[in-house]
Each structure stands twice: as C-alpha cells, then as structure tokens.
Coordinates of C-alpha atoms in Angstrom, one line a residue:
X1 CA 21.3 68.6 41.1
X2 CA 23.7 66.4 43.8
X3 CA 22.7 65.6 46.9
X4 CA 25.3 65.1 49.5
X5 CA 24.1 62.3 52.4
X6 CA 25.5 61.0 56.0
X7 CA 24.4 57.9 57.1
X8 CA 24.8 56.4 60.4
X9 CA 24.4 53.0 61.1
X10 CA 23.9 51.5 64.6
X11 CA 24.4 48.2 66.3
X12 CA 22.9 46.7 69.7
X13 CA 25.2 44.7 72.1
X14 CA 24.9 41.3 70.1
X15 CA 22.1 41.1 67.6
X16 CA 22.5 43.7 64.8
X17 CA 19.5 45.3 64.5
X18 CA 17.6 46.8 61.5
X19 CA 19.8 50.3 60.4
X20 CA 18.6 53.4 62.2
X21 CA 19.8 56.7 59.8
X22 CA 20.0 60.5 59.7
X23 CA 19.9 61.7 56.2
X24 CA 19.9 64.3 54.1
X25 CA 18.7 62.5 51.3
X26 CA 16.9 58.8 50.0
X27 CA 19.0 56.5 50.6
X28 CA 17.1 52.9 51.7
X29 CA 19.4 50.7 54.5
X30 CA 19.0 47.0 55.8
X31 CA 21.1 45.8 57.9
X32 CA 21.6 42.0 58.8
X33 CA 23.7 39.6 60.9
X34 CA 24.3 36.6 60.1
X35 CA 26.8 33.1 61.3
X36 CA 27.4 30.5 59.2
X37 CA 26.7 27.4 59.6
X38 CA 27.6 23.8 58.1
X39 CA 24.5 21.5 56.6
X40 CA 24.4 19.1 54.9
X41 CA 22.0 19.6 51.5
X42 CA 19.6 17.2 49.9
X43 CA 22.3 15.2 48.3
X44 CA 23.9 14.8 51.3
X45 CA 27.0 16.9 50.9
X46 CA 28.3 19.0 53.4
X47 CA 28.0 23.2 52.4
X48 CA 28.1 26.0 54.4
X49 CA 25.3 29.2 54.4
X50 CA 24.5 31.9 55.9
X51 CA 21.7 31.9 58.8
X52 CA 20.0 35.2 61.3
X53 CA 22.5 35.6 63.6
X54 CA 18.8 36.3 65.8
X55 CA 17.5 32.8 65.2
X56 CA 20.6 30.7 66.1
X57 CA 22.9 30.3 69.1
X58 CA 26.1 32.2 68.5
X59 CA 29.3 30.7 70.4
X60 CA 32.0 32.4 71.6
X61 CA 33.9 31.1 68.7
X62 CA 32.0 32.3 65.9
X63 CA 32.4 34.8 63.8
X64 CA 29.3 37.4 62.5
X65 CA 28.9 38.4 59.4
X66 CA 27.7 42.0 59.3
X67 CA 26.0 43.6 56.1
X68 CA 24.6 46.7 55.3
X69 CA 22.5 46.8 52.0
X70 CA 22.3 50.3 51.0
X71 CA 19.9 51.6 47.8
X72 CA 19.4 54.9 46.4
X73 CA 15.3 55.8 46.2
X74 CA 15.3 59.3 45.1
X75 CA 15.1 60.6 41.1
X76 CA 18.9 62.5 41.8
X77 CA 22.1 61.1 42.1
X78 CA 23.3 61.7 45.5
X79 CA 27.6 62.1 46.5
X80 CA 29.5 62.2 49.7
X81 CA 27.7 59.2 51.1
X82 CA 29.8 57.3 54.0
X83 CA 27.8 54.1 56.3
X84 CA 29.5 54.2 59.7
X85 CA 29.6 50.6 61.9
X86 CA 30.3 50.9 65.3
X87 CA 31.9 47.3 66.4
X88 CA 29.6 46.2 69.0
X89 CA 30.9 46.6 72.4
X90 CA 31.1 42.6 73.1
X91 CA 32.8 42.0 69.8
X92 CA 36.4 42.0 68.2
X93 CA 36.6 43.2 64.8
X94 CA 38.4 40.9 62.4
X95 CA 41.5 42.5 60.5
X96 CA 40.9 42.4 56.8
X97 CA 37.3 41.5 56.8
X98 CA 35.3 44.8 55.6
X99 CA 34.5 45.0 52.2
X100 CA 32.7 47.5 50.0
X101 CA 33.1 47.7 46.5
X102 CA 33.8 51.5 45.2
X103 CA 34.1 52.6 48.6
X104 CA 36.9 54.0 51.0
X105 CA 37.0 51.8 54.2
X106 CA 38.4 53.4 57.1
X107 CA 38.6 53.2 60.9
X108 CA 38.1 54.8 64.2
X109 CA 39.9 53.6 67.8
X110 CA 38.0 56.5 69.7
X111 CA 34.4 55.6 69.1
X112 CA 33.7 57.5 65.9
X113 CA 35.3 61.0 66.9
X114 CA 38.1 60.7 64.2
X115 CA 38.5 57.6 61.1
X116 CA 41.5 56.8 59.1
X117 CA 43.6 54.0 57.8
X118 CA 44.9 51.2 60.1
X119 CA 48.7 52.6 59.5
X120 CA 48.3 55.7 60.7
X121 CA 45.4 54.8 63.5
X122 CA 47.4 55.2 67.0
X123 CA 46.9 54.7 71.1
X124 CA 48.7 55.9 73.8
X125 CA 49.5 52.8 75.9
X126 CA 49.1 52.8 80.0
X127 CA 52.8 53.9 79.8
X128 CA 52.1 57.0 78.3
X129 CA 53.9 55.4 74.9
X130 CA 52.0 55.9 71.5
X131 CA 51.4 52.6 69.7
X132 CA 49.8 51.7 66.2
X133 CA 46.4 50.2 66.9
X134 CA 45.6 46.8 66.3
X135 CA 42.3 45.2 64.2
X136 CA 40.6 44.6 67.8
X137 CA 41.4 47.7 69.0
X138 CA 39.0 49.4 66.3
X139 CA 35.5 51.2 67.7
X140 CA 33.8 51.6 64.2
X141 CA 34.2 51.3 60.8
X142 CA 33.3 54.0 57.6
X143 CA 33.0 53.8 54.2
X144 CA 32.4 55.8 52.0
X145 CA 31.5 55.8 48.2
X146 CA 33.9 56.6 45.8
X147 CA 31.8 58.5 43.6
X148 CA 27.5 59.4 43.0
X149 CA 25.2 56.7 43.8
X150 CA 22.5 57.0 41.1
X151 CA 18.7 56.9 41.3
X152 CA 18.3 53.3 41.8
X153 CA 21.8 52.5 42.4
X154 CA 22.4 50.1 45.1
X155 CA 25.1 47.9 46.8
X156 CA 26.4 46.7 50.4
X157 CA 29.3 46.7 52.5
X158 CA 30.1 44.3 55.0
X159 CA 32.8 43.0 58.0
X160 CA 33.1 40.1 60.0
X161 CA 33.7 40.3 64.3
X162 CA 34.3 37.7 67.1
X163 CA 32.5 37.6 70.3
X164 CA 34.8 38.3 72.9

C-alpha cells in the first residue's frame, strides 16, 4: 500500500529552527543552518567547515547553508512527498543553490500560494508591467521526490541565502 505525504517546513526570522510538519505519513525531518567558516586544522592548513549557524555570529556578508534531512520511519513506501522552505523574510535566496537529489525543485514569488520554475515564475512591476522574477525575488522553495521513498529511505535537500 502507498502512502501519499505533504510536508511543510518552516523557518524563524534568522536562526533555522528544528522542522515543524503536517503529515500524512512517517516521514522523520531535521533541519539545520549552518555558515562556514575558515580554520586552520592541526597541521596547520587552512580548510573550511561547516558550524550552527545558532552558535556563531553571522555577518551581513555571509551566506547560510540550509538543510533539511528527511527519512522515511514507517514499514510502506510512501509517494507524492514535496519539503517546502519558505526564504526567511531577512534573507535573499541565492540563484542556483538548492539541491536535492531525485527531486523536482521549484519556486514560489507569492509566499507559497503557487510554485514553478524560475522561467516561467513572473511579477507585475509598480508600472503595472509583468516581469520574470529574479533569484531574490523568490518567497519559498519545494521539492519534491521523484518517485517512492522506501521504509528506511532517507536523504536531504538543501539551499544557500544572504542576509540582506
């Protein structure tokens, strides 16, 4: 037997906070944010990791990485599952950046109402002139897996944003 599943992710202003979700089914979330951040390890070579975006100071330059880890818990495969991001309100979204393997990624410029792919994603300027939308434009983000996540079956997806 399938299960079919919604899930709804939600953000606070800057600190991502643990994944809040309405669901029809089992599926497990986590949700982190993270910066990254230069160090220099014990041999004393520069590298770069990933740290709580919660535990470190974020500047106005830096970019957050935001993940949700998504896993299957129930004994039945379960299809139609999409994660929806909203951008937070104080951040830009950064063209290109989400990722999700075997999933559809697509966007919203009207907080979550409709979704669809940048090229066809459109605003009405002040003018009264419809425009394609651009990357910082976008409200929230959805994906949504290409086919049944199995009992057990796991994986994340994942975009980067700027403060403003």
């Amino acid at each position: 037997m399938m299960m079919r599943i919604l899930v709804f992710v939600f953000t606070l202003i800057l600190i991502y906070s643990p994944a809040k979700a309405e669901s029809k089914g089992n599926i497990e979330l986590k949700s982190v944010a993270e910066v990254e951040v230069t160090v220099k390890n014990d041999r004393g070579e520069k590298e770069t990791k990933r740290v709580d975006a919660a535990t470190t100071d974020v500047s106005p330059d830096a970019t957050v990485i935001f993940t949700t880890h998504y896993t299957n818990i129930g004994k039945q495969p379960v299809t139609g599952v999409f994660i929806t991001n909203p951008v937070p309100a104080n951040m830009v979204y950064l063209d290109g950046t989400a990722e999700g393997a075997g999933t559809k990624i697509e966007f919203s410029v009207n907080n979550g109402k409709t979704y669809g792919l940048p090229k066809d994603l459109k605003l009405t300027d002040s003018k009264g002139k419809e425009k394609t939308a651009k990357a910082e434009e976008y409200t929230h983000i959805q994906w949504t897996l290409s086919g049944p996540l199995e009992p057990k079956g796991k994986g994340n997806v994942s975009f980067r944003a700027k403060l403003k």
